[in-house]
Amino acid sequence: MNDSVAIVTTEYAHFETELRLESGRRLGPLTIAYECYGQLNADRSNAILVAQAWTGDAHAAGRHHEDDRKPGWWDNMIGPGKVLDTDRYFIISSNVIGSCKGSTGPTSTNPTTGRPYRLNFPVVMVRDMVRAQKLLIERLGIDKLLSVVGGSMGAMQALEWGILYPEQVRSIVPIAGTGRTSPMAISLNALARQAIYNDPLYKKGNYRPEHPPADGFALARAVGHISFLSDASMDLKFSRRFSRMDGMFDFFGKFEVERYLDYNGNSFVDRFDANSFLYLAKALDLYDVAWRFDSLEEALSNLVCPSLWFAFSSDWLYPPSQPEEVVEELQRQKKPVAYHLIESDYGHDSFLVEPEKFIPLLKEFLDGL
């Protein structure tokens, strides 16, 4: 059996409507980039929405052309015979608003000025992202999603779907997520912000795309990337090896882990926009499932569908205690909830690096629907 979804094309849905944001501002017209894999069945009951992490995009599986060296970011999960089986399910992956990967964001043209929004783009919350996704799902003619599955920021979107639209979601699967962003996670994003702000090329967000604040942006990415890893995974991959390019007693010499962070940060600058990075970081910082509710208890009372939660033992960005707080409240309310703590040394990125550790549990859950 061929396990690839083969060649795929990113599509774009345009909406003339204005979306009322949680801030009170309105955003429109809207464009949402998305990809679909598999076929929608006759009664349109087999649709699963895959929600992206922080700097992801709509390209979750397959390749864009024959010479494309890198498949979509969750290609090991989506395809014929895989856990998100495109012979059974219709998989939708959309890019969130606020991004720079095809959906409306800071790099998009502001219809009022005819120039890019840049910092005139309104602050968006995860809840706003989900409301924009709802427009896309309606455009596709889907009344009810079989499931919403996502890791990290995608887990937050999955939870929001279950709370905002309880009659239109049959299940949610939050992976490596949290019910509210912790002060530690916010502080790491604060360091990343300052790295970008302090780059002289940032120019209060008015930099030219061809001259981005590359040094500050690369440092910001490095700060974020460290939070995705763990002590064990870094020791396994790099140990204390010194770079072969440098002498140990060269004052500016670097360890291999430093070289890795440099490479990762610099390559990221070439494929993402600094303002979009900052807007999405702000959305993460603002996330609290109890926003506009009186309490966590009240917010979760709206969640009626079965939910399957995964946390990872070495995740220190969103440690197991955070999703467990949500799970315990759902259990107290006698909601249909299952939770699994997965042992992994790969930190927050475990859901991308070792999906085989939770795939059987996810398959069993989806089969049970």
CSV table of C-alpha atoms in Angstrom, one decimal:
chain,number,residue,atom,x,y,z
A,1,MET,CA,0.0,0.0,0.0
A,2,ASN,CA,1.3,3.4,-1.0
A,3,ASP,CA,1.6,5.4,2.3
A,4,SER,CA,2.0,8.8,0.7
A,5,VAL,CA,-0.7,11.4,-0.2
A,6,ALA,CA,1.5,12.2,-3.2
A,7,ILE,CA,1.4,15.6,-4.8
A,8,VAL,CA,-0.7,18.2,-3.1
A,9,THR,CA,-1.6,21.8,-3.8
A,10,THR,CA,-2.2,24.6,-1.2
A,11,GLU,CA,-5.6,26.2,-1.8
A,12,TYR,CA,-6.9,29.6,-0.7
A,13,ALA,CA,-10.4,30.5,0.5
A,14,HIS,CA,-11.3,34.1,0.3
A,15,PHE,CA,-14.0,35.7,2.5
A,16,GLU,CA,-15.3,39.2,2.1
A,17,THR,CA,-16.8,39.1,5.6
A,18,GLU,CA,-15.2,40.8,8.6
A,19,LEU,CA,-14.3,38.7,11.6
A,20,ARG,CA,-15.0,40.3,14.9
A,21,LEU,CA,-12.0,39.5,17.1
A,22,GLU,CA,-11.8,39.0,20.8
A,23,SER,CA,-10.1,42.4,21.0
A,24,GLY,CA,-13.2,44.1,19.6
A,25,ARG,CA,-11.5,45.0,16.3
A,26,ARG,CA,-12.6,43.6,13.0
A,27,LEU,CA,-10.5,41.8,10.5
A,28,GLY,CA,-11.5,41.5,6.8
A,29,PRO,CA,-11.5,40.6,4.1
A,30,LEU,CA,-9.9,37.2,5.0
A,31,THR,CA,-7.8,34.7,3.2
A,32,ILE,CA,-7.2,31.2,4.6
A,33,ALA,CA,-4.7,28.9,3.1
A,34,TYR,CA,-5.5,25.2,3.4
A,35,GLU,CA,-4.8,21.7,2.1
A,36,CYS,CA,-7.1,18.6,2.0
A,37,TYR,CA,-6.2,15.0,1.8
A,38,GLY,CA,-8.5,12.1,1.1
A,39,GLN,CA,-12.2,12.2,0.1
A,40,LEU,CA,-15.2,13.5,1.8
A,41,ASN,CA,-17.8,10.7,2.2
A,42,ALA,CA,-21.4,10.9,1.0
A,43,ASP,CA,-22.8,12.1,4.3
A,44,ARG,CA,-19.8,14.4,5.0
A,45,SER,CA,-19.2,12.7,8.4
A,46,ASN,CA,-15.5,11.7,8.0
A,47,ALA,CA,-13.8,15.1,8.2
A,48,ILE,CA,-10.9,15.6,10.6
A,49,LEU,CA,-9.3,19.1,11.1
A,50,VAL,CA,-5.5,19.0,11.8
A,51,ALA,CA,-4.5,22.2,13.7
A,52,GLN,CA,-1.0,23.5,13.3
A,53,ALA,CA,1.6,24.4,15.9
A,54,TRP,CA,3.2,27.8,16.3
A,55,THR,CA,5.2,28.3,13.1
A,56,GLY,CA,3.5,25.6,11.1
A,57,ASP,CA,1.5,26.0,7.9
A,58,ALA,CA,-1.2,24.3,5.9
A,59,HIS,CA,1.2,21.9,4.3
A,60,ALA,CA,0.8,18.9,6.7
A,61,ALA,CA,1.3,16.0,4.3
A,62,GLY,CA,2.6,15.0,0.9
A,63,ARG,CA,4.8,17.1,-1.4
A,64,HIS,CA,4.1,20.1,-3.5
A,65,HIS,CA,6.1,18.8,-6.6
A,66,GLU,CA,8.1,15.8,-7.6
A,67,ASP,CA,11.4,17.3,-6.6
A,68,ASP,CA,10.1,18.5,-3.3
A,69,ARG,CA,12.7,17.2,-0.8
A,70,LYS,CA,10.6,17.8,2.3
A,71,PRO,CA,7.1,16.5,2.9
A,72,GLY,CA,4.5,18.2,5.0
A,73,TRP,CA,5.1,18.6,8.7
A,74,TRP,CA,2.9,15.7,9.8
A,75,ASP,CA,3.5,13.4,6.8
A,76,ASN,CA,4.2,10.5,9.2
A,77,MET,CA,0.7,10.8,10.5
A,78,ILE,CA,-1.4,11.5,7.4
A,79,GLY,CA,-1.8,9.2,4.4
A,80,PRO,CA,-3.2,5.9,3.2
A,81,GLY,CA,-3.0,3.3,6.0
A,82,LYS,CA,-1.6,5.8,8.5
A,83,VAL,CA,-3.3,6.8,11.7
A,84,LEU,CA,-5.0,9.7,9.9
A,85,ASP,CA,-5.9,7.4,7.1
A,86,THR,CA,-6.8,9.2,3.9
A,87,ASP,CA,-8.6,6.0,2.7
A,88,ARG,CA,-11.1,6.5,5.5
A,89,TYR,CA,-10.9,10.2,6.5
A,90,PHE,CA,-11.0,13.6,4.8
A,91,ILE,CA,-8.2,15.5,6.4
A,92,ILE,CA,-8.2,19.3,6.4
A,93,SER,CA,-5.1,21.4,7.4
A,94,SER,CA,-5.4,25.2,7.5
A,95,ASN,CA,-3.0,27.9,8.2
A,96,VAL,CA,-4.0,30.2,11.1
A,97,ILE,CA,-4.7,33.9,10.7
A,98,GLY,CA,-1.7,36.0,11.9
A,99,SER,CA,0.7,33.8,10.0
A,100,CYS,CA,2.8,34.5,6.9
A,101,LYS,CA,2.0,31.2,5.2
A,102,GLY,CA,-0.9,32.2,3.1
A,103,SER,CA,-3.6,33.2,5.6
A,104,THR,CA,-4.2,36.8,6.4
A,105,GLY,CA,-1.5,38.2,8.7
A,106,PRO,CA,0.9,41.1,9.2
A,107,THR,CA,2.4,40.6,5.7
A,108,SER,CA,-1.0,40.8,4.0
A,109,THR,CA,-2.2,44.0,2.3
A,110,ASN,CA,-4.2,46.3,4.5
A,111,PRO,CA,-7.3,47.2,2.4
A,112,THR,CA,-7.4,50.6,4.1
A,113,THR,CA,-3.9,51.6,3.1
A,114,GLY,CA,-3.0,49.3,0.2
A,115,ARG,CA,0.3,48.5,2.1
A,116,PRO,CA,1.2,45.6,4.3
A,117,TYR,CA,-0.4,45.6,7.7
A,118,ARG,CA,2.8,45.1,9.6
A,119,LEU,CA,2.1,46.3,13.2
A,120,ASN,CA,-1.3,47.7,12.2
A,121,PHE,CA,-2.5,44.1,12.1
A,122,PRO,CA,-4.7,43.5,15.1
A,123,VAL,CA,-3.7,41.2,18.0
A,124,VAL,CA,-5.4,37.8,17.5
A,125,MET,CA,-6.1,35.1,20.0
A,126,VAL,CA,-6.3,31.4,19.5
A,127,ARG,CA,-10.1,31.7,19.7
A,128,ASP,CA,-10.0,34.1,16.7
A,129,MET,CA,-8.0,31.5,14.8
A,130,VAL,CA,-10.7,28.9,15.4
A,131,ARG,CA,-13.5,31.3,14.4
A,132,ALA,CA,-11.6,31.8,11.1
A,133,GLN,CA,-11.3,28.1,10.7
A,134,LYS,CA,-15.0,27.7,11.2
A,135,LEU,CA,-15.6,29.9,8.1
A,136,LEU,CA,-13.4,27.5,6.1
A,137,ILE,CA,-15.2,24.4,7.4
A,138,GLU,CA,-18.6,26.0,6.5
A,139,ARG,CA,-17.3,26.9,3.0
A,140,LEU,CA,-16.3,23.2,2.5
A,141,GLY,CA,-19.9,22.2,3.3
A,142,ILE,CA,-19.1,20.3,6.5
A,143,ASP,CA,-21.6,20.6,9.3
A,144,LYS,CA,-19.8,18.4,11.8
A,145,LEU,CA,-16.1,17.4,12.3
A,146,LEU,CA,-15.3,13.9,13.3
A,147,SER,CA,-12.3,15.3,15.2
A,148,VAL,CA,-10.0,18.2,15.7
A,149,VAL,CA,-6.4,17.0,16.3
A,150,GLY,CA,-3.4,19.2,17.1
A,151,GLY,CA,-0.2,19.5,18.9
A,152,SER,CA,1.2,22.5,20.9
A,153,MET,CA,-0.7,25.5,19.7
A,154,GLY,CA,-2.8,23.0,17.7
A,155,ALA,CA,-3.9,21.5,21.0
A,156,MET,CA,-5.2,24.9,22.1
A,157,GLN,CA,-7.2,25.2,18.9
A,158,ALA,CA,-8.6,21.7,19.4
A,159,LEU,CA,-9.8,22.6,22.9
A,160,GLU,CA,-11.3,25.9,21.7
A,161,TRP,CA,-13.2,24.0,18.9
A,162,GLY,CA,-14.8,21.7,21.5
A,163,ILE,CA,-15.8,24.7,23.7
A,164,LEU,CA,-16.9,27.1,21.1
A,165,TYR,CA,-18.7,24.7,18.8
A,166,PRO,CA,-19.8,21.7,20.9
A,167,GLU,CA,-22.5,20.7,18.5
A,168,GLN,CA,-20.2,20.6,15.5
A,169,VAL,CA,-17.3,18.6,16.9
A,170,ARG,CA,-17.6,14.8,17.6
A,171,SER,CA,-14.2,14.6,19.4
A,172,ILE,CA,-11.0,16.5,20.1
A,173,VAL,CA,-7.4,15.4,20.5
A,174,PRO,CA,-5.1,17.9,22.2
A,175,ILE,CA,-1.5,16.8,22.1
A,176,ALA,CA,1.3,18.4,24.2
A,177,GLY,CA,-0.9,21.4,25.0
A,178,THR,CA,-2.1,23.4,28.0
A,179,GLY,CA,-5.2,25.1,29.2
A,180,ARG,CA,-3.4,28.4,29.8
A,181,THR,CA,0.1,29.6,29.1
A,182,SER,CA,2.4,29.7,32.1
A,183,PRO,CA,4.5,32.6,33.3
A,184,MET,CA,7.6,30.6,32.4
A,185,ALA,CA,6.5,30.1,28.8
A,186,ILE,CA,5.5,33.8,28.6
A,187,SER,CA,9.0,34.8,29.9
A,188,LEU,CA,10.7,32.8,27.2
A,189,ASN,CA,8.6,34.5,24.5
A,190,ALA,CA,9.5,37.9,26.2
A,191,LEU,CA,13.2,37.2,25.6
A,192,ALA,CA,12.5,36.3,22.0
A,193,ARG,CA,10.5,39.5,21.6
A,194,GLN,CA,13.3,41.6,23.0
A,195,ALA,CA,15.9,39.9,20.7
A,196,ILE,CA,13.8,41.1,17.7
A,197,TYR,CA,13.0,44.5,19.0
A,198,ASN,CA,16.7,45.2,19.8
A,199,ASP,CA,17.8,44.4,16.3
A,200,PRO,CA,18.4,47.8,14.6
A,201,LEU,CA,16.9,46.5,11.4
A,202,TYR,CA,13.5,45.8,13.0
A,203,LYS,CA,12.6,49.5,12.7
A,204,LYS,CA,9.4,49.1,14.8
A,205,GLY,CA,8.1,46.5,12.5
A,206,ASN,CA,8.7,48.5,9.3
A,207,TYR,CA,11.6,46.5,8.0
A,208,ARG,CA,11.8,45.6,4.3
A,209,PRO,CA,11.2,41.9,3.6
A,210,GLU,CA,14.5,41.6,1.8
A,211,HIS,CA,16.2,43.1,4.9
A,212,PRO,CA,14.6,41.5,7.9
A,213,PRO,CA,16.0,41.8,11.5
A,214,ALA,CA,17.9,38.6,10.8
A,215,ASP,CA,20.3,38.6,13.8
A,216,GLY,CA,17.6,39.3,16.4
A,217,PHE,CA,15.1,37.0,14.7
A,218,ALA,CA,17.6,34.1,14.6
A,219,LEU,CA,18.3,34.6,18.3
A,220,ALA,CA,14.5,34.7,19.0
A,221,ARG,CA,14.1,31.4,17.2
A,222,ALA,CA,16.9,29.9,19.1
A,223,VAL,CA,15.3,30.8,22.4
A,224,GLY,CA,12.1,29.2,21.3
A,225,HIS,CA,13.8,26.2,19.9
A,226,ILE,CA,15.5,25.4,23.2
A,227,SER,CA,12.1,25.3,24.9
A,228,PHE,CA,11.0,22.6,22.4
A,229,LEU,CA,13.9,20.3,23.4
A,230,SER,CA,15.0,18.6,26.6
A,231,ASP,CA,18.2,18.1,28.6
A,232,ALA,CA,18.2,14.4,27.7
A,233,SER,CA,17.6,15.0,23.9
A,234,MET,CA,20.3,17.7,23.7
A,235,ASP,CA,22.8,15.5,25.6
A,236,LEU,CA,22.0,12.6,23.3
A,237,LYS,CA,22.4,14.7,20.1
A,238,PHE,CA,25.3,17.0,21.0
A,239,SER,CA,26.7,15.9,24.4
A,240,ARG,CA,29.5,18.4,25.2
A,241,ARG,CA,31.2,18.1,21.9
A,242,PHE,CA,33.1,21.1,20.7
A,243,SER,CA,32.7,22.2,17.1
A,244,ARG,CA,35.2,20.7,14.7
A,245,MET,CA,35.4,24.1,13.0
A,246,ASP,CA,36.8,25.8,16.1
A,247,GLY,CA,39.6,25.4,18.6
A,248,MET,CA,38.6,24.8,22.2
A,249,PHE,CA,40.6,27.7,23.4
A,250,ASP,CA,39.4,30.1,20.6
A,251,PHE,CA,37.5,32.7,22.6
A,252,PHE,CA,34.7,32.7,20.0
A,253,GLY,CA,34.8,29.0,19.5
A,254,LYS,CA,31.5,27.2,19.9
A,255,PHE,CA,30.1,23.9,21.1
A,256,GLU,CA,28.1,21.8,18.6
A,257,VAL,CA,24.9,22.7,20.3
A,258,GLU,CA,25.7,26.4,19.7
A,259,ARG,CA,26.4,25.7,16.0
A,260,TYR,CA,23.1,23.9,15.8
A,261,LEU,CA,21.1,26.8,17.3
A,262,ASP,CA,22.9,29.2,14.9
A,263,TYR,CA,21.9,27.0,11.9
A,264,ASN,CA,18.4,26.5,13.0
A,265,GLY,CA,17.8,30.2,13.8
A,266,ASN,CA,19.4,31.5,10.5
A,267,SER,CA,17.5,29.0,8.3
A,268,PHE,CA,14.3,30.0,10.0
A,269,VAL,CA,14.8,33.6,9.1
A,270,ASP,CA,14.7,32.6,5.4
A,271,ARG,CA,11.3,31.0,5.7
A,272,PHE,CA,9.3,33.0,8.2
A,273,ASP,CA,8.3,36.6,8.9
A,274,ALA,CA,9.4,38.3,12.1
A,275,ASN,CA,6.2,40.2,12.7
A,276,SER,CA,4.1,37.1,12.1
A,277,PHE,CA,6.3,35.3,14.6
A,278,LEU,CA,5.6,38.0,17.2
A,279,TYR,CA,1.9,38.0,16.6
A,280,LEU,CA,1.7,34.2,17.0
A,281,ALA,CA,3.8,34.4,20.1
A,282,LYS,CA,1.4,37.0,21.5
A,283,ALA,CA,-1.5,34.7,20.8
A,284,LEU,CA,0.2,31.9,22.7
A,285,ASP,CA,1.0,34.2,25.6
A,286,LEU,CA,-2.7,35.3,25.8
A,287,TYR,CA,-4.1,31.8,25.7
A,288,ASP,CA,-6.4,30.9,28.6
A,289,VAL,CA,-9.3,28.5,28.0
A,290,ALA,CA,-11.2,30.3,30.7
A,291,TRP,CA,-11.0,33.7,28.8
A,292,ARG,CA,-14.4,35.4,29.0
A,293,PHE,CA,-15.7,32.6,31.4
A,294,ASP,CA,-15.9,33.0,35.1
A,295,SER,CA,-13.7,30.0,35.7
A,296,LEU,CA,-12.0,26.9,34.2
A,297,GLU,CA,-14.9,24.9,35.5
A,298,GLU,CA,-17.4,27.0,33.5
A,299,ALA,CA,-15.4,27.0,30.3
A,300,LEU,CA,-15.0,23.2,30.4
A,301,SER,CA,-18.7,22.7,31.1
A,302,ASN,CA,-19.2,23.5,27.4
A,303,LEU,CA,-17.1,20.6,26.3
A,304,VAL,CA,-19.4,17.7,25.7
A,305,CYS,CA,-17.6,15.5,23.1
A,306,PRO,CA,-15.0,12.8,24.0
A,307,SER,CA,-11.5,14.2,24.3
A,308,LEU,CA,-8.2,12.3,24.2
A,309,TRP,CA,-5.2,14.1,25.8
A,310,PHE,CA,-1.5,13.3,25.4
A,311,ALA,CA,1.4,14.8,27.5
A,312,PHE,CA,5.1,14.0,27.4
A,313,SER,CA,7.3,13.3,30.4
A,314,SER,CA,10.2,15.5,29.4
A,315,ASP,CA,8.1,18.5,28.1
A,316,TRP,CA,9.1,21.5,30.2
A,317,LEU,CA,7.4,24.1,28.0
A,318,TYR,CA,3.9,22.7,28.7
A,319,PRO,CA,4.7,20.1,31.4
A,320,PRO,CA,2.2,17.3,32.1
A,321,SER,CA,0.8,19.1,35.2
A,322,GLN,CA,-0.8,21.7,32.9
A,323,PRO,CA,-3.0,19.4,30.7
A,324,GLU,CA,-3.6,17.3,33.8
A,325,GLU,CA,-5.3,20.3,35.4
A,326,VAL,CA,-7.8,20.4,32.5
A,327,VAL,CA,-8.2,16.6,32.4
A,328,GLU,CA,-8.9,16.4,36.2
A,329,GLU,CA,-11.6,19.1,35.9
A,330,LEU,CA,-13.2,17.2,33.0
A,331,GLN,CA,-13.1,14.0,35.0
A,332,ARG,CA,-14.7,15.8,38.0
A,333,GLN,CA,-17.4,16.9,35.6
A,334,LYS,CA,-17.8,13.3,34.5
A,335,LYS,CA,-17.0,14.2,30.9
A,336,PRO,CA,-15.8,11.5,28.4
A,337,VAL,CA,-12.0,12.1,28.7
A,338,ALA,CA,-8.9,9.9,28.3
A,339,TYR,CA,-5.4,10.9,29.2
A,340,HIS,CA,-2.0,9.4,28.5
A,341,LEU,CA,1.4,10.5,29.8
A,342,ILE,CA,3.9,9.3,27.2
A,343,GLU,CA,7.5,8.6,28.3
A,344,SER,CA,9.8,10.4,25.9
A,345,ASP,CA,13.2,12.1,26.1
A,346,TYR,CA,12.5,14.6,23.3
A,347,GLY,CA,10.8,17.4,25.2
A,348,HIS,CA,8.0,19.4,23.8
A,349,ASP,CA,8.9,18.2,20.3
A,350,SER,CA,8.1,14.6,21.3
A,351,PHE,CA,4.8,14.7,19.4
A,352,LEU,CA,6.7,15.4,16.2
A,353,VAL,CA,9.7,13.2,16.8
A,354,GLU,CA,8.2,10.1,18.4
A,355,PRO,CA,4.5,9.9,17.2
A,356,GLU,CA,4.8,6.1,17.1
A,357,LYS,CA,4.5,6.2,20.9
A,358,PHE,CA,1.0,7.5,20.8
A,359,ILE,CA,-0.3,6.5,17.4
A,360,PRO,CA,-1.8,3.2,18.5
A,361,LEU,CA,-3.8,5.0,21.2
A,362,LEU,CA,-5.0,7.7,18.8
A,363,LYS,CA,-6.0,5.0,16.2
A,364,GLU,CA,-8.0,3.1,18.9
A,365,PHE,CA,-9.8,6.4,19.9
A,366,LEU,CA,-10.7,7.3,16.3
A,367,ASP,CA,-11.8,3.7,15.5
A,368,GLY,CA,-14.1,4.0,18.5
A,369,LEU,CA,-15.9,7.0,17.1
